[in-house]
Amino acid sequence: MGRRSTFDDASVFEALGRSMAGNGNVTLQSIVGATGISIGSLYHRYGSREGLLAQAWLDSLEAFQERFLQAIRANTLQAGENAALATPRFCRDEHDRALILASCRQSEFLSDGTPTRLVHQIAEVNREAFAAVRAFADREGKDLETCQMALIGFPLGAVRMYLPSRKVPKSADEMVACAFRALMGHS
Amino acid sequence: MGRRSTFDDASVFEALGRSMAGNGNVTLQSIVGATGISIGSLYHRYGSREGLLAQAWLDSLEAFQERFLQAIRANTLQAGENAALATPRFCRDEHDRALILASCRQSEFLSDGTPTRLVHQIAEVNREAFAAVRAFADREGKDLETCQMALIGFPLGAVRMYLPSRKVPKSADEMVACAFRALMGHS
DNA sequence: CATTTAATAGAAAAAAAATTCTAGTAAAGG
DNA sequence: CCTTTACTAGAATTTTTTTTCTATTAAATG
């Protein structure tokens, strides 16, 4: 019941991501300008600027995490490599969300004033990912730090060569996989 | 002649880098607060907020470039690997400058209002680095994109695993070197 | 079709930040 | 020691941005 919303989160997060990844600075006016949504509607939905930022970060984080966890939890030989490739693939499939996650810093979206509910949710997602990487390291009998680098550090470095302006090419995947295999030992 | 300055650029750039890498947002007041320098002095020296930001970026960029170019231009077998290692080493040796260069985006420091003189200087440094990487790729007979990834993309990804809060450990260097060798072919 | 609920809309107020401007201070040279 | 130069200091102003608040609109329900 009640009036229906005339806009969806995705369009707001997209404008936000573009602005943050673009000139590194988001004003609510820039979102109003890019989307045509009124300032009142933004406050009605997100409560505050900080609530909006955190919500956008969480949205991207969850979308990525779903892919990453599915890949890394698979009990196949290629589980690790697929998890490493989750990053470049995510950038191609979900460009708008990837902008936020891959070319911005979490600290740009979370601050002292971030609503605690969102702080907790984001922390929980991060915990879950960390646990999955640790489980992978144990399973493979490899060093945790090496796994973090091969699964996250290098893949992020790779996509940041292209974002925010260019698309991440398939060739990046090959390089990520190559580095992954080298780091994990060619056994 | 004339009164001597009571502060140096380094202290200003340090406060700026900490602030930008920390919460992703720099106000002149945050610099005044962190350094005790007066707002008037900042305007006297840098002309504007945008002038200050660009000057800080250029300062870090030049410091890094000096090391990178020296490494990559050496005509030894390890030239490439040393150039790749320039990034983690720079982070250890020059933490404050590395914060700016490695954990922020250039677009956070350059904007429409950046003084043209600085825009040109920064572009020139970037051009020089790009040319050096291309020369390296030609010399080694490797793909340019692969070289960019091995020399810059992966090393940056590696140090960003640690910055801004932790120091970049030596183990990161081994991983960077490992990925470099894998990407460049183990010949 | 009146009522309730959930939005939209944007002007107005408040807060925060950048910039300007004037007065004052320290060093060097004649 | 007076003058010039280059800088410091920070209050006052302007600009930008966030936030609040009231009016209005659209859908759903009895």
mmCIF file of C-alpha atoms in Angstrom, chain A residues 18-185:
data_model
loop_
_atom_site.group_PDB
_atom_site.id
_atom_site.type_symbol
_atom_site.label_atom_id
_atom_site.label_comp_id
_atom_site.label_asym_id
_atom_site.label_seq_id
_atom_site.Cartn_x
_atom_site.Cartn_y
_atom_site.Cartn_z
ATOM 1 C CA ARG A 18 30.416 7.228 -11.285
ATOM 2 C CA SER A 19 30.880 10.363 -9.263
ATOM 3 C CA MET A 20 33.096 8.785 -6.609
ATOM 4 C CA ALA A 21 35.221 6.839 -9.081
ATOM 5 C CA GLY A 22 35.288 9.832 -11.414
ATOM 6 C CA ASN A 23 36.336 12.881 -9.488
ATOM 7 C CA GLY A 24 36.584 11.214 -6.094
ATOM 8 C CA ASN A 25 33.895 13.270 -4.523
ATOM 9 C CA VAL A 26 30.157 12.816 -4.101
ATOM 10 C CA THR A 27 27.614 15.498 -3.308
ATOM 11 C CA LEU A 28 23.922 14.819 -3.043
ATOM 12 C CA GLN A 29 23.452 17.536 -5.634
ATOM 13 C CA SER A 30 25.580 15.557 -8.075
ATOM 14 C CA ILE A 31 23.227 12.614 -7.620
ATOM 15 C CA VAL A 32 20.160 14.821 -7.947
ATOM 16 C CA GLY A 33 21.657 16.258 -11.111
ATOM 17 C CA ALA A 34 22.570 12.910 -12.633
ATOM 18 C CA THR A 35 19.348 11.077 -11.828
ATOM 19 C CA GLY A 36 16.636 13.721 -11.552
ATOM 20 C CA ILE A 37 15.575 12.284 -8.207
ATOM 21 C CA SER A 38 14.674 14.956 -5.669
ATOM 22 C CA ILE A 39 16.738 15.567 -2.584
ATOM 23 C CA GLY A 40 13.699 14.888 -0.411
ATOM 24 C CA SER A 41 13.286 11.431 -1.904
ATOM 25 C CA LEU A 42 16.909 10.590 -1.230
ATOM 26 C CA TYR A 43 16.592 11.542 2.415
ATOM 27 C CA HIS A 44 13.305 9.710 2.677
ATOM 28 C CA ARG A 45 14.896 6.497 1.473
ATOM 29 C CA TYR A 46 18.428 6.608 2.875
ATOM 30 C CA GLY A 47 18.125 8.806 5.942
ATOM 31 C CA SER A 48 21.408 10.619 5.428
ATOM 32 C CA ARG A 49 24.299 11.038 3.074
ATOM 33 C CA GLU A 50 26.288 8.535 5.099
ATOM 34 C CA GLY A 51 23.448 6.036 5.026
ATOM 35 C CA LEU A 52 23.322 6.295 1.256
ATOM 36 C CA LEU A 53 27.048 5.768 0.862
ATOM 37 C CA ALA A 54 27.118 2.749 3.144
ATOM 38 C CA GLN A 55 24.088 1.222 1.475
ATOM 39 C CA ALA A 56 25.744 1.558 -1.918
ATOM 40 C CA TRP A 57 28.923 -0.069 -0.676
ATOM 41 C CA LEU A 58 27.029 -2.948 0.906
ATOM 42 C CA ASP A 59 25.035 -3.496 -2.272
ATOM 43 C CA SER A 60 28.191 -3.890 -4.359
ATOM 44 C CA LEU A 61 29.960 -5.910 -1.733
ATOM 45 C CA GLU A 62 27.146 -8.443 -1.460
ATOM 46 C CA ALA A 63 26.873 -8.812 -5.222
ATOM 47 C CA PHE A 64 30.570 -9.564 -5.483
ATOM 48 C CA GLN A 65 30.710 -11.778 -2.434
ATOM 49 C CA GLU A 66 28.003 -14.041 -3.763
ATOM 50 C CA ARG A 67 30.120 -14.887 -6.789
ATOM 51 C CA PHE A 68 33.348 -15.093 -4.908
ATOM 52 C CA LEU A 69 32.033 -17.436 -2.228
ATOM 53 C CA GLN A 70 30.356 -19.705 -4.712
ATOM 54 C CA ALA A 71 33.602 -20.051 -6.631
ATOM 55 C CA ILE A 72 35.924 -20.560 -3.707
ATOM 56 C CA ARG A 73 33.672 -23.011 -1.878
ATOM 57 C CA ALA A 74 33.483 -25.349 -4.824
ATOM 58 C CA ASN A 75 35.522 -28.445 -4.124
ATOM 59 C CA THR A 76 37.121 -28.625 -7.528
ATOM 60 C CA LEU A 77 40.697 -28.191 -8.635
ATOM 61 C CA GLN A 78 39.911 -24.857 -10.230
ATOM 62 C CA ALA A 79 38.065 -23.408 -7.237
ATOM 63 C CA GLY A 80 40.891 -21.031 -6.389
ATOM 64 C CA GLU A 81 41.504 -19.889 -9.921
ATOM 65 C CA ASN A 82 37.805 -19.253 -10.453
ATOM 66 C CA ALA A 83 37.659 -17.256 -7.254
ATOM 67 C CA ALA A 84 40.565 -15.136 -8.442
ATOM 68 C CA LEU A 85 38.787 -14.642 -11.754
ATOM 69 C CA ALA A 86 35.611 -13.581 -9.967
ATOM 70 C CA THR A 87 37.006 -10.041 -9.781
ATOM 71 C CA PRO A 88 37.616 -9.348 -13.489
ATOM 72 C CA ARG A 89 34.406 -11.169 -14.407
ATOM 73 C CA PHE A 90 32.428 -9.116 -11.925
ATOM 74 C CA CYS A 91 33.850 -5.969 -13.482
ATOM 75 C CA ARG A 92 32.631 -6.996 -16.902
ATOM 76 C CA ASP A 93 29.221 -8.254 -15.800
ATOM 77 C CA GLU A 94 28.394 -5.574 -13.271
ATOM 78 C CA HIS A 95 30.327 -2.532 -14.293
ATOM 79 C CA ASP A 96 28.453 -0.068 -12.130
ATOM 80 C CA ARG A 97 28.843 -2.039 -8.948
ATOM 81 C CA ALA A 98 32.443 -2.875 -9.761
ATOM 82 C CA LEU A 99 33.243 0.834 -10.025
ATOM 83 C CA ILE A 100 32.339 1.251 -6.387
ATOM 84 C CA LEU A 101 34.033 -1.855 -5.113
ATOM 85 C CA ALA A 102 37.152 -1.941 -7.236
ATOM 86 C CA SER A 103 38.064 1.633 -7.875
ATOM 87 C CA CYS A 104 37.105 3.208 -4.568
ATOM 88 C CA ARG A 105 38.177 2.535 -1.014
ATOM 89 C CA GLN A 106 35.875 1.248 1.678
ATOM 90 C CA SER A 107 36.944 4.180 3.831
ATOM 91 C CA GLU A 108 35.405 6.542 1.300
ATOM 92 C CA PHE A 109 32.011 4.963 1.983
ATOM 93 C CA LEU A 110 32.196 4.252 5.706
ATOM 94 C CA SER A 111 32.727 6.918 8.325
ATOM 95 C CA ASP A 112 32.053 7.708 11.942
ATOM 96 C CA GLY A 113 28.495 8.668 11.107
ATOM 97 C CA THR A 114 27.612 5.482 9.230
ATOM 98 C CA PRO A 115 24.434 3.910 10.654
ATOM 99 C CA THR A 116 25.483 1.072 12.960
ATOM 100 C CA ARG A 117 23.186 -1.416 11.313
ATOM 101 C CA LEU A 118 25.078 -1.003 8.040
ATOM 102 C CA VAL A 119 28.460 -1.037 9.759
ATOM 103 C CA HIS A 120 27.573 -4.406 11.244
ATOM 104 C CA GLN A 121 26.230 -5.824 8.013
ATOM 105 C CA ILE A 122 29.331 -4.842 6.100
ATOM 106 C CA ALA A 123 31.600 -6.226 8.791
ATOM 107 C CA GLU A 124 29.708 -9.488 8.676
ATOM 108 C CA VAL A 125 30.146 -9.850 4.927
ATOM 109 C CA ASN A 126 33.859 -9.109 5.262
ATOM 110 C CA ARG A 127 34.183 -11.691 8.032
ATOM 111 C CA GLU A 128 32.526 -14.312 5.901
ATOM 112 C CA ALA A 129 34.870 -13.677 2.997
ATOM 113 C CA PHE A 130 37.903 -13.759 5.233
ATOM 114 C CA ALA A 131 36.806 -17.064 6.714
ATOM 115 C CA ALA A 132 36.329 -18.533 3.251
ATOM 116 C CA VAL A 133 39.834 -17.513 2.218
ATOM 117 C CA ARG A 134 41.263 -19.010 5.387
ATOM 118 C CA ALA A 135 39.392 -22.252 4.783
ATOM 119 C CA PHE A 136 40.796 -22.317 1.271
ATOM 120 C CA ALA A 137 44.329 -21.773 2.528
ATOM 121 C CA ASP A 138 43.952 -24.588 5.022
ATOM 122 C CA ARG A 139 42.492 -26.912 2.445
ATOM 123 C CA GLU A 140 45.318 -26.228 0.026
ATOM 124 C CA GLY A 141 47.982 -26.172 2.679
ATOM 125 C CA LYS A 142 49.169 -22.721 1.590
ATOM 126 C CA ASP A 143 50.120 -19.560 3.414
ATOM 127 C CA LEU A 144 47.142 -17.314 4.195
ATOM 128 C CA GLU A 145 48.855 -14.141 3.038
ATOM 129 C CA THR A 146 49.802 -15.721 -0.268
ATOM 130 C CA CYS A 147 46.212 -16.796 -0.809
ATOM 131 C CA GLN A 148 44.905 -13.312 -0.047
ATOM 132 C CA MET A 149 47.277 -11.870 -2.577
ATOM 133 C CA ALA A 150 46.475 -14.421 -5.267
ATOM 134 C CA LEU A 151 42.724 -14.304 -4.695
ATOM 135 C CA ILE A 152 42.175 -10.612 -4.051
ATOM 136 C CA GLY A 153 45.271 -8.405 -4.141
ATOM 137 C CA PHE A 154 46.467 -9.165 -7.648
ATOM 138 C CA PRO A 155 43.005 -9.446 -9.207
ATOM 139 C CA LEU A 156 42.109 -6.017 -7.811
ATOM 140 C CA GLY A 157 45.385 -4.595 -9.044
ATOM 141 C CA ALA A 158 44.629 -5.985 -12.474
ATOM 142 C CA VAL A 159 41.176 -4.482 -12.869
ATOM 143 C CA ARG A 160 42.314 -1.132 -11.529
ATOM 144 C CA MET A 161 44.573 -0.843 -14.553
ATOM 145 C CA TYR A 162 41.417 -0.363 -16.617
ATOM 146 C CA LEU A 163 38.703 1.041 -14.372
ATOM 147 C CA PRO A 164 36.988 3.402 -14.174
ATOM 148 C CA SER A 165 37.117 4.493 -17.805
ATOM 149 C CA ARG A 166 37.838 1.330 -19.774
ATOM 150 C CA LYS A 167 36.333 -2.134 -19.783
ATOM 151 C CA VAL A 168 38.343 -4.968 -18.264
ATOM 152 C CA PRO A 169 39.497 -7.126 -21.201
ATOM 153 C CA LYS A 170 39.642 -10.904 -21.278
ATOM 154 C CA SER A 171 43.401 -10.684 -21.458
ATOM 155 C CA ALA A 172 43.365 -9.461 -17.863
ATOM 156 C CA ASP A 173 41.827 -12.767 -16.822
ATOM 157 C CA GLU A 174 44.709 -14.687 -18.326
ATOM 158 C CA MET A 175 47.197 -12.577 -16.453
ATOM 159 C CA VAL A 176 45.297 -12.981 -13.187
ATOM 160 C CA ALA A 177 45.165 -16.754 -13.679
ATOM 161 C CA CYS A 178 48.841 -16.838 -14.565
ATOM 162 C CA ALA A 179 49.797 -14.951 -11.414
ATOM 163 C CA PHE A 180 47.477 -17.124 -9.356
ATOM 164 C CA ARG A 181 49.098 -20.334 -10.540
ATOM 165 C CA ALA A 182 52.577 -18.928 -10.060
ATOM 166 C CA LEU A 183 51.812 -17.855 -6.495
ATOM 167 C CA MET A 184 50.080 -21.060 -5.527
ATOM 168 C CA GLY A 185 52.858 -23.223 -6.812
#
